[in-house]
Short mmCIF file of N, CA and C and ligand atoms in Angstrom, two decimals:
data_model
loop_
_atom_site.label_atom_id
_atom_site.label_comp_id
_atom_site.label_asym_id
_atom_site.label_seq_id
_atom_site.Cartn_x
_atom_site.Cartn_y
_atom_site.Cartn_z
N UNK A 1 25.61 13.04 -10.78
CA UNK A 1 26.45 13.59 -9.72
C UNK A 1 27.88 13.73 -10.24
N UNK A 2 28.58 14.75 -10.19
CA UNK A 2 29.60 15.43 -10.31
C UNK A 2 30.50 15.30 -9.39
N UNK A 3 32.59 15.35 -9.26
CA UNK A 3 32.98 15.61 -8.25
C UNK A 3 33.13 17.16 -8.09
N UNK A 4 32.70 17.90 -8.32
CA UNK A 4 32.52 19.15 -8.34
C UNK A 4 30.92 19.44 -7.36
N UNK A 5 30.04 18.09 -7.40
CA UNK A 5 28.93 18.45 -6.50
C UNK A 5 29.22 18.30 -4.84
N UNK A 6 30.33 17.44 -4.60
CA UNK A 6 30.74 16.83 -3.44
C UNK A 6 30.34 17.58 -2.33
N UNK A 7 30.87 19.22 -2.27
CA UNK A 7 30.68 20.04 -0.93
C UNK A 7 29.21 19.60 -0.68
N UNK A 8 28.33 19.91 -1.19
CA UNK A 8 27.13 19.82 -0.90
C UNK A 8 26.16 19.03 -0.73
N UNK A 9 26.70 17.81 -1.27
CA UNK A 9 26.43 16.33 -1.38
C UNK A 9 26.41 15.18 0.23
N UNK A 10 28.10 16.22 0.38
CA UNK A 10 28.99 15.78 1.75
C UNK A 10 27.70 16.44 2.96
N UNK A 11 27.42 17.76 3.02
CA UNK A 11 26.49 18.39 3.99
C UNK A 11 25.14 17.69 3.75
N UNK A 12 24.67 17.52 2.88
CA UNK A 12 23.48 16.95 3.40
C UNK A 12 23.66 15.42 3.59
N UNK A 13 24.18 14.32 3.34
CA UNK A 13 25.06 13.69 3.88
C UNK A 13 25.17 13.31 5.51
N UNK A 14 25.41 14.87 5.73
CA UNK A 14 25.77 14.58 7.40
C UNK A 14 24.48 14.99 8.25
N UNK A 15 23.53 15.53 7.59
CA UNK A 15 22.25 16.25 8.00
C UNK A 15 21.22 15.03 7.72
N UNK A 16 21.42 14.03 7.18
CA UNK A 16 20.38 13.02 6.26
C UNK A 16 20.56 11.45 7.28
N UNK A 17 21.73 11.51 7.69
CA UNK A 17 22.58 10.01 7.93
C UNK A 17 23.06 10.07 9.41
N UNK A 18 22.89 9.18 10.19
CA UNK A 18 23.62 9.12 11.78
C UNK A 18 25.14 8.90 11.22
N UNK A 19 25.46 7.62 10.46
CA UNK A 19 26.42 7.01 10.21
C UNK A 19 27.20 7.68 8.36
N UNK A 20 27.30 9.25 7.92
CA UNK A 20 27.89 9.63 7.08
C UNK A 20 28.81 8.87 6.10
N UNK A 21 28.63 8.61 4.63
CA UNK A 21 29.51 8.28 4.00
C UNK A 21 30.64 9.73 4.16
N UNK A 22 32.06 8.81 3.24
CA UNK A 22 32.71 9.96 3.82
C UNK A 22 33.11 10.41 2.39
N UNK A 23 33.64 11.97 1.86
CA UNK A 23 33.93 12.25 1.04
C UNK A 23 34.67 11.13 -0.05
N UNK A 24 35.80 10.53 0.60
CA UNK A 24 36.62 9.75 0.09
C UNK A 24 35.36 8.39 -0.37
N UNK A 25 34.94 8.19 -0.12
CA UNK A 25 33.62 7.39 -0.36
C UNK A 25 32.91 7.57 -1.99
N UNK A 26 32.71 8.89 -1.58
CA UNK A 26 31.93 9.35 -3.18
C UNK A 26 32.62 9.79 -4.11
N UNK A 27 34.25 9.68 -3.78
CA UNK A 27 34.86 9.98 -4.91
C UNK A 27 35.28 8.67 -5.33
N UNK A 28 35.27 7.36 -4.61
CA UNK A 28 35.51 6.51 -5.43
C UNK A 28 34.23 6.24 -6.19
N UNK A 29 33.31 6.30 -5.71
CA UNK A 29 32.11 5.96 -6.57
C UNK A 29 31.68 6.46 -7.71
N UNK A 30 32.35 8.20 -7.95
CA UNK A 30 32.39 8.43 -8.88
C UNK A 30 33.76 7.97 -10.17
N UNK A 31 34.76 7.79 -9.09
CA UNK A 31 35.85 7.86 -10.41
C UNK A 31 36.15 6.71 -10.29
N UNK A 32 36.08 5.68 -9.72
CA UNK A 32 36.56 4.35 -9.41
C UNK A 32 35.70 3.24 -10.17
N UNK A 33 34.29 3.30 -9.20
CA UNK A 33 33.72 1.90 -9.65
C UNK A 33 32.39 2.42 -10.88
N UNK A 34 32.86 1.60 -12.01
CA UNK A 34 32.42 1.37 -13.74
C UNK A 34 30.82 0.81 -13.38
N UNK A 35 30.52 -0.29 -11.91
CA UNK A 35 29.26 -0.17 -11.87
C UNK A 35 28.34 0.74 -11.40
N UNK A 36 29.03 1.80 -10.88
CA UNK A 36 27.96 3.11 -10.08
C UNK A 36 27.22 3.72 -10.89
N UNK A 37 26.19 4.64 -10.62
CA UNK A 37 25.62 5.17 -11.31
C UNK A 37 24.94 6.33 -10.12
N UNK A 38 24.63 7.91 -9.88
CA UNK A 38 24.63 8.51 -9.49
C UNK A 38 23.87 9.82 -9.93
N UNK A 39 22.95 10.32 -9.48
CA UNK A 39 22.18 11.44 -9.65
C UNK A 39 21.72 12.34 -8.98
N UNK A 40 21.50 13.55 -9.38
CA UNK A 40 21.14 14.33 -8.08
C UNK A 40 19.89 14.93 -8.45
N UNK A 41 19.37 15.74 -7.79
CA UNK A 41 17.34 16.63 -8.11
C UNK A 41 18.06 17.98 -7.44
N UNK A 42 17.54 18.54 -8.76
CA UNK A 42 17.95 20.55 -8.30
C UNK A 42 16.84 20.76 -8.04
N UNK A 43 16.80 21.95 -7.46
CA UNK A 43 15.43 22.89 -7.20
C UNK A 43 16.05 24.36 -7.33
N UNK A 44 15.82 25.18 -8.42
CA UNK A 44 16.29 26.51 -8.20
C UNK A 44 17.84 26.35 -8.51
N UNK A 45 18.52 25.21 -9.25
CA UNK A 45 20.05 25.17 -9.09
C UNK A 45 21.07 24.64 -8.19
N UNK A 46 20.19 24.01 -7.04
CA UNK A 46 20.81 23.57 -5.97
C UNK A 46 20.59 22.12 -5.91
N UNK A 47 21.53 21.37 -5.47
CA UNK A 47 21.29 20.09 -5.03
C UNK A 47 20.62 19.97 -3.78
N UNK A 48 19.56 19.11 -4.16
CA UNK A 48 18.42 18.76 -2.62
C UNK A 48 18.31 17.47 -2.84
N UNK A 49 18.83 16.73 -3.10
CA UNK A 49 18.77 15.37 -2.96
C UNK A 49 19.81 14.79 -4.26
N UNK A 50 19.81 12.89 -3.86
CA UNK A 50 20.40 12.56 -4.90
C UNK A 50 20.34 11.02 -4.32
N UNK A 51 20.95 10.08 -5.16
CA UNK A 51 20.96 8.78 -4.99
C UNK A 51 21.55 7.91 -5.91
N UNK A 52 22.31 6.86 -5.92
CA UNK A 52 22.98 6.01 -6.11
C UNK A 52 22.32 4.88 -6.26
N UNK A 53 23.00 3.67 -7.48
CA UNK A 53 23.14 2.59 -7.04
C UNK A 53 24.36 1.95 -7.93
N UNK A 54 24.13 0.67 -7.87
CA UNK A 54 25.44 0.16 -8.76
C UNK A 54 24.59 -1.32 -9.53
N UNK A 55 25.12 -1.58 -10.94
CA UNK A 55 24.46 -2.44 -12.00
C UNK A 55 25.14 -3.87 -11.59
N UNK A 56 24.64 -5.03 -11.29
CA UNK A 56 25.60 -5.64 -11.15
C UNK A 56 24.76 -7.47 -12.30
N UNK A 57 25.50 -7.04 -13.49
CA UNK A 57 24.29 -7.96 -14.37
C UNK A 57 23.43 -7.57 -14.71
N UNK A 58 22.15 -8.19 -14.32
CA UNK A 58 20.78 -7.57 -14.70
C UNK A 58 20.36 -7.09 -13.09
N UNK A 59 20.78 -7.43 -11.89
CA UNK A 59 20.21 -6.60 -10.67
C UNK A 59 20.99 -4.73 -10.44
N UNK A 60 20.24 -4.29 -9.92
CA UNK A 60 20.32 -2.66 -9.62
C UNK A 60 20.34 -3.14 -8.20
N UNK A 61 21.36 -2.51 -7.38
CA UNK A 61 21.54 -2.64 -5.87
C UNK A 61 21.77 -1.09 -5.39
N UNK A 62 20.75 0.00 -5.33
CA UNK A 62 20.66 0.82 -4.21
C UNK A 62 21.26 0.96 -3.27
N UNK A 63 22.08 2.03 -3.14
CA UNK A 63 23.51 2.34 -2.34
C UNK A 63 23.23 3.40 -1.64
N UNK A 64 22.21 4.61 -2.21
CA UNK A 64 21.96 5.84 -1.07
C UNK A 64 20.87 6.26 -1.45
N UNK A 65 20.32 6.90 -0.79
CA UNK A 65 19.15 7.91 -1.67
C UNK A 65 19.01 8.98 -0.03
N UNK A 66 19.12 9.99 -0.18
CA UNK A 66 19.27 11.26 0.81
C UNK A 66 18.01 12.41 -0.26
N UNK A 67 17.72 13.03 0.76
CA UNK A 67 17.00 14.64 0.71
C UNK A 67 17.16 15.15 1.89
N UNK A 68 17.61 16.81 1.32
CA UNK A 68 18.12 17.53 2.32
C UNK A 68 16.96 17.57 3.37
N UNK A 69 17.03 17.62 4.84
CA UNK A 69 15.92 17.93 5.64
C UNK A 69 15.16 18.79 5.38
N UNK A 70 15.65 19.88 5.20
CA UNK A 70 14.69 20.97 4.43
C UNK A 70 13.80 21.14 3.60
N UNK A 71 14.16 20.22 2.79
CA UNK A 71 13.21 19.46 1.52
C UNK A 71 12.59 18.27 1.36
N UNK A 72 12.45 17.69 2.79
CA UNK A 72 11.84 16.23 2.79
C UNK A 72 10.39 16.85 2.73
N UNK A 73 9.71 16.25 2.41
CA UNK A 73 8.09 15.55 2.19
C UNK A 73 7.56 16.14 1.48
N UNK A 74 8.16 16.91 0.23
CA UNK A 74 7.47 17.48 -1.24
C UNK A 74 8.13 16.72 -2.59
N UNK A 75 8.49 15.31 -2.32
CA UNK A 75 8.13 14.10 -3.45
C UNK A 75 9.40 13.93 -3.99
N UNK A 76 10.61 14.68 -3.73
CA UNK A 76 11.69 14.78 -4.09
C UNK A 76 12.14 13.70 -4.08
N UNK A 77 12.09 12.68 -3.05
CA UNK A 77 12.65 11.48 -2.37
C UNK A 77 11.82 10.74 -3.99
N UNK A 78 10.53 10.64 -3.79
CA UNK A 78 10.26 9.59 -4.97
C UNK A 78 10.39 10.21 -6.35
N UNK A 79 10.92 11.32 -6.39
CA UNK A 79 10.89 11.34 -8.19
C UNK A 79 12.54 10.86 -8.46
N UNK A 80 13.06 10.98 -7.50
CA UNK A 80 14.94 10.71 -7.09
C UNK A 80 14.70 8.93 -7.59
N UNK A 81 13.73 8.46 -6.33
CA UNK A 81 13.84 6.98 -6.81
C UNK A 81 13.43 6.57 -8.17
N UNK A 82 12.17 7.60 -8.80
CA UNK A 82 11.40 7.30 -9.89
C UNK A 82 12.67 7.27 -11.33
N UNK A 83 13.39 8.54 -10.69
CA UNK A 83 14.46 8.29 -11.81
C UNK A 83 15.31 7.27 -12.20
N UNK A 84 16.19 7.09 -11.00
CA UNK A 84 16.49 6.04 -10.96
C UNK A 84 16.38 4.27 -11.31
N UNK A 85 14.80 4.14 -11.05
CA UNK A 85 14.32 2.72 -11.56
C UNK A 85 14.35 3.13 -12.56
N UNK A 86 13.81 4.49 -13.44
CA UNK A 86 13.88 4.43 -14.98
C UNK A 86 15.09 4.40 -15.60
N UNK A 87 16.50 4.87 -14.78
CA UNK A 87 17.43 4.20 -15.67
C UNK A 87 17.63 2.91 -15.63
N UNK A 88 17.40 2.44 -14.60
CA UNK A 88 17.73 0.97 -14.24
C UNK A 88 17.06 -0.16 -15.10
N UNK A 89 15.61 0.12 -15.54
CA UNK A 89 15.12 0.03 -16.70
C UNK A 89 16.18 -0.05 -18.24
N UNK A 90 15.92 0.99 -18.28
CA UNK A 90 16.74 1.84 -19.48
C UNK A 90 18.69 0.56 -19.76
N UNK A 91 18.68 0.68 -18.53
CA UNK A 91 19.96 -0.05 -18.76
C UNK A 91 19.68 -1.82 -18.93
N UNK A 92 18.56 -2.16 -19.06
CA UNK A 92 18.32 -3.79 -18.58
C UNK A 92 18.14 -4.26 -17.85
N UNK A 93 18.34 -3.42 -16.66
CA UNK A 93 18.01 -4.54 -15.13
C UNK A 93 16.81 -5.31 -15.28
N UNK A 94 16.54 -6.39 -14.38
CA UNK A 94 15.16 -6.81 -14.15
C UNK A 94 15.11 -6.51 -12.68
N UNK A 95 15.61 -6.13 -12.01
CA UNK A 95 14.97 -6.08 -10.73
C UNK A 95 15.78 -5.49 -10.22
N UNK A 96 15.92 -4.68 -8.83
CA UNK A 96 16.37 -4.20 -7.91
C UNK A 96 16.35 -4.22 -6.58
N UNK A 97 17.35 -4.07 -5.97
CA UNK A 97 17.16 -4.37 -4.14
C UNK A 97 18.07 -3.29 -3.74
N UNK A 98 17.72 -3.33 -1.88
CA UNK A 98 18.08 -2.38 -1.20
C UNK A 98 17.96 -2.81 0.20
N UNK A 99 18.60 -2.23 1.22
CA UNK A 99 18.69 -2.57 2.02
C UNK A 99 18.51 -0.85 3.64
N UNK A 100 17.33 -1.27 4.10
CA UNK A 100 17.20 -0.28 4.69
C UNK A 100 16.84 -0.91 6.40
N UNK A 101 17.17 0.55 7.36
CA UNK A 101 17.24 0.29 8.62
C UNK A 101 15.66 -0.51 9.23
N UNK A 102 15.78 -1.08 10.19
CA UNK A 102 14.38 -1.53 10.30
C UNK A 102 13.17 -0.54 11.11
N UNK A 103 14.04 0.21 11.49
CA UNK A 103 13.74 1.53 12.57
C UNK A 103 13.09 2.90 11.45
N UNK A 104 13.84 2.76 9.89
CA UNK A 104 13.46 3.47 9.03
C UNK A 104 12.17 3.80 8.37
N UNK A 105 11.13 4.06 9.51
CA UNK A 105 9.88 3.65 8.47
C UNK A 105 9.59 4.82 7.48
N UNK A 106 10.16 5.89 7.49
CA UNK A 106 9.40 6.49 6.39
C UNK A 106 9.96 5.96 4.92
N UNK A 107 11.56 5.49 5.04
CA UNK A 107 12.12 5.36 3.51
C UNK A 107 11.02 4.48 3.47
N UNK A 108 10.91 3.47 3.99
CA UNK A 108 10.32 1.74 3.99
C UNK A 108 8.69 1.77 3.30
N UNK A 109 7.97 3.31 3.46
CA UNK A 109 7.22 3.38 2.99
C UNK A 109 7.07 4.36 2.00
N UNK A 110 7.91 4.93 1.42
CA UNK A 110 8.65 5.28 0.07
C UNK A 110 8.72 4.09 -0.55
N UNK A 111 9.67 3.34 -0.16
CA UNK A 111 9.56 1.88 -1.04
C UNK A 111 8.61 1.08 -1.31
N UNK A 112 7.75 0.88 -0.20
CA UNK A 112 6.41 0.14 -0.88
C UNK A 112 5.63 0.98 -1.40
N UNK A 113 5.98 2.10 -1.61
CA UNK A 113 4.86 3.30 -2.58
C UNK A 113 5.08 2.57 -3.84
N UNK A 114 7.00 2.29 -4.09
CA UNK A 114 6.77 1.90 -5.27
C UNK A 114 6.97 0.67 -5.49
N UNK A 115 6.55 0.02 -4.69
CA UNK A 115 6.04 -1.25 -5.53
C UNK A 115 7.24 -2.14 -4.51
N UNK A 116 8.48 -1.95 -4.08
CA UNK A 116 9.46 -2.69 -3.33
C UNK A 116 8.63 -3.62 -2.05
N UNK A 117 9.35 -4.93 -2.01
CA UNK A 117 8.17 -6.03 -1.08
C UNK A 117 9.85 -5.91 -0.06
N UNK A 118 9.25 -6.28 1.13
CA UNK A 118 10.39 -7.04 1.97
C UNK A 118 11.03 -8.46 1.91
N UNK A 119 11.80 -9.22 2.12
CA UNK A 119 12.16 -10.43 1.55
C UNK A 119 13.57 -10.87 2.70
N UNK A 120 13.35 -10.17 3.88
CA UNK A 120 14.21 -10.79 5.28
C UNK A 120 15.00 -9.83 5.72
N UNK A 121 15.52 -10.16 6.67
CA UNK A 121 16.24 -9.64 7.18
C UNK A 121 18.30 -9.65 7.00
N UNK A 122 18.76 -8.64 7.23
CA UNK A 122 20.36 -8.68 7.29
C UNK A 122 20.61 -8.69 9.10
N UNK A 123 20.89 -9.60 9.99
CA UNK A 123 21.27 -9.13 11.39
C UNK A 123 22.32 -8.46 11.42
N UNK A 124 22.25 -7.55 12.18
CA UNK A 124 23.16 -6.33 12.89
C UNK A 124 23.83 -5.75 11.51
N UNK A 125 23.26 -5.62 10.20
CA UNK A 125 23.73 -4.93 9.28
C UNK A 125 24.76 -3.90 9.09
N UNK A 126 24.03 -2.87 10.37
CA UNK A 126 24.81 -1.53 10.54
C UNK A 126 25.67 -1.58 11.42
N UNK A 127 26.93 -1.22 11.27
CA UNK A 127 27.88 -1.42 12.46
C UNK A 127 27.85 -0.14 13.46
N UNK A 128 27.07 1.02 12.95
CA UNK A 128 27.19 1.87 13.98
C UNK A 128 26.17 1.87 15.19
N UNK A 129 25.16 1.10 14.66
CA UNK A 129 23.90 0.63 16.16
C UNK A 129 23.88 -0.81 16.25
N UNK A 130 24.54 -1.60 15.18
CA UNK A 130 24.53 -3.17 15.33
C UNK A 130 22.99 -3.16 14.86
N UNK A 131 22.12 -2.17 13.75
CA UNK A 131 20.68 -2.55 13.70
C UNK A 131 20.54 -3.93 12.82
N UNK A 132 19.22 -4.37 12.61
CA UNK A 132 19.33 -5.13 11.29
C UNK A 132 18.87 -4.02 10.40
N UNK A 133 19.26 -5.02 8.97
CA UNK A 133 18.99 -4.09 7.62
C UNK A 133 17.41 -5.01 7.57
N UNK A 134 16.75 -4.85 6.77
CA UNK A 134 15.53 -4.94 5.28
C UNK A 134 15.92 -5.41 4.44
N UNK A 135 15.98 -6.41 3.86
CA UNK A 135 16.12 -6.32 2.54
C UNK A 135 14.80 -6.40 1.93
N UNK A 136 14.78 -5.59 0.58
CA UNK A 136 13.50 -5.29 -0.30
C UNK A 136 14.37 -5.23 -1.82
N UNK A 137 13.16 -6.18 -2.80
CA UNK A 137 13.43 -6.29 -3.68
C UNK A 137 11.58 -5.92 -4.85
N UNK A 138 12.89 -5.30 -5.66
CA UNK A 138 11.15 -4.58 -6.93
C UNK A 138 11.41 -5.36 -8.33
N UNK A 139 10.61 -6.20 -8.39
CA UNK A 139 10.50 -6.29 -9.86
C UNK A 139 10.37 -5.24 -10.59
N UNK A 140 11.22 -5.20 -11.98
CA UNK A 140 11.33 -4.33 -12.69
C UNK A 140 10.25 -4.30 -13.89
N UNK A 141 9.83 -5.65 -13.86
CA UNK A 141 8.28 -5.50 -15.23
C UNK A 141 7.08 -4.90 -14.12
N UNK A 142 7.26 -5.34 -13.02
CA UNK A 142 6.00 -5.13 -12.41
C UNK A 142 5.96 -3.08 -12.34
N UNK A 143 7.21 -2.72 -12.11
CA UNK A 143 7.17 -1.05 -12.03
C UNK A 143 6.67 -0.06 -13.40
N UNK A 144 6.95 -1.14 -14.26
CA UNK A 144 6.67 -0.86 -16.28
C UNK A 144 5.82 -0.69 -16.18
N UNK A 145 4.83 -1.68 -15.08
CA UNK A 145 3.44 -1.71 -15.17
C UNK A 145 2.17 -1.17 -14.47
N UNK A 146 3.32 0.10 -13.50
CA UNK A 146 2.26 0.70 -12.16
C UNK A 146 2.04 1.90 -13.11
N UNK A 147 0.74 2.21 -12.05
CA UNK A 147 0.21 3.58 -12.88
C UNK A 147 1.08 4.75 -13.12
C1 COA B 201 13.66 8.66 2.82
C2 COA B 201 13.71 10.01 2.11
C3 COA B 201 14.73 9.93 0.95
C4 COA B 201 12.32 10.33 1.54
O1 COA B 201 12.42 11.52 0.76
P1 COA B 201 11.24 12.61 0.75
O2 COA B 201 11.56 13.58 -0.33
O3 COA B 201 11.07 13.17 2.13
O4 COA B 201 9.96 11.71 0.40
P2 COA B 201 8.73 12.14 -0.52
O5 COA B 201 8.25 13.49 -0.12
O6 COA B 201 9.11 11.95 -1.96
O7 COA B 201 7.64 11.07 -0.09
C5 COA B 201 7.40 9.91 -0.89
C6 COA B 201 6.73 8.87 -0.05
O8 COA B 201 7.55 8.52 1.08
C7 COA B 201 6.72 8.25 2.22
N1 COA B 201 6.93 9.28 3.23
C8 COA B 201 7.60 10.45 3.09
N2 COA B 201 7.60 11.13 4.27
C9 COA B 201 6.90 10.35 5.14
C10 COA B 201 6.57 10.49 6.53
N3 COA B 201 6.97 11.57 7.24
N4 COA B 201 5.88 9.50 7.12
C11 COA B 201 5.50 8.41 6.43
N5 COA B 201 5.79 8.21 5.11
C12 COA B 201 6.47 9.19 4.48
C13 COA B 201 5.29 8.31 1.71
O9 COA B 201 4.97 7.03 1.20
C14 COA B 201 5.41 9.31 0.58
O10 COA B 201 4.37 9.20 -0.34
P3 COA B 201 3.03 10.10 -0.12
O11 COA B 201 3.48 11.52 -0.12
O12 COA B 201 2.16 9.75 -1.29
O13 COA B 201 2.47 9.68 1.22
C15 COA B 201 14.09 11.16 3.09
O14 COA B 201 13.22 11.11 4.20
C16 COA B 201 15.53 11.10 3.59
O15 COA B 201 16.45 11.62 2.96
N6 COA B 201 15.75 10.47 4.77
C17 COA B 201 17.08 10.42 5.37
C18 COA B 201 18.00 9.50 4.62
C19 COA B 201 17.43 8.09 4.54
O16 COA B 201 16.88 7.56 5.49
N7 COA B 201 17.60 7.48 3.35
C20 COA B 201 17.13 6.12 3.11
C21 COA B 201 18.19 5.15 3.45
S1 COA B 201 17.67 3.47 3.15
#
């Protein structure tokens, strides 16, 4: 991800999310913080998805993962994540976590596609519904090792 991808990043963004990160958001993530890491999935040249996380040691902590509505449920969402664990890999992590709405079931079962277990709850996580979060965590040998 580019700050040159932002316009489009920002719109689906607001089409993907009740509670929108805000531009000023993804520009620190790109130019600010040394642990981010950021990608996007073209189709035809266009950004239709993308996702984040940040390295912190050997854990990977998952910060976004969006697909445009338009383009949800043709795998985009998991080759976005697939990439991702493979850098996370690639860089050393052993494991990764994330934190998703509890109301969220389709990400939630994106995540246990790949292999992510649940491991408790965050209360009132989100400040814009007071929901709880998920927390889910993936071993990183165990993903080396799915089909
Ligand atoms: C979550 C999200 C990224 C998934 O992306 P996607 O491209 O639509 O998902 P994919 O087509 O790659 O589907 C991968 C898996 O997700 C699950 N999934 C996807 N759509 C689903 C649906 N409508 N119902 C149930 N499970 C679904 C399935 O496990 C699917 O695997 P399968 O096709 O073998 O059944 C996308 O729905 C999205 O952007 N949602 C809004 C933003 C969001 O909630 N982000 C997560 C924040 S924690």
């Amino acid at each position: 991800m580019r700050l040159s991808d932002l316009d489009r990043i920002i719109a689906i963004e607001c089409m993907a999310f009740s509670a929108p990160w805000s531009r000023m958001a993804f520009q620190g993530e790109l130019g600010d913080n040394q642990f981010a890491h950021y990608i996007v999935a073209l189709t035809d040249g266009m950004i239709v998805g993308y996702a984040g996380m940040w390295m912190i040691i050997d854990e990977a902590h998952i910060t976004t993962i969006a697909v445009s509505p338009d383009y949800q449920g043709q795998g985009i969402g998991e080759m976005v994540m697939r990439q991702l664990i493979g850098l996370a890999v690639t860089l050393g992590c052993l494991r990764m976590t994330l934190e998703v709405r509890v109301s969220n079931y389709v990400a939630q079962k994106l995540y246990e596609k790949l292999g992510f277990v649940s491991y408790g709850l965050r209360p009132g996580y989100y400040s814009d519904n007071n929901e709880d979060a998920l927390i889910m965590w993936l071993e990183l040998v165990d993903f080396v090792n799915l089909p």
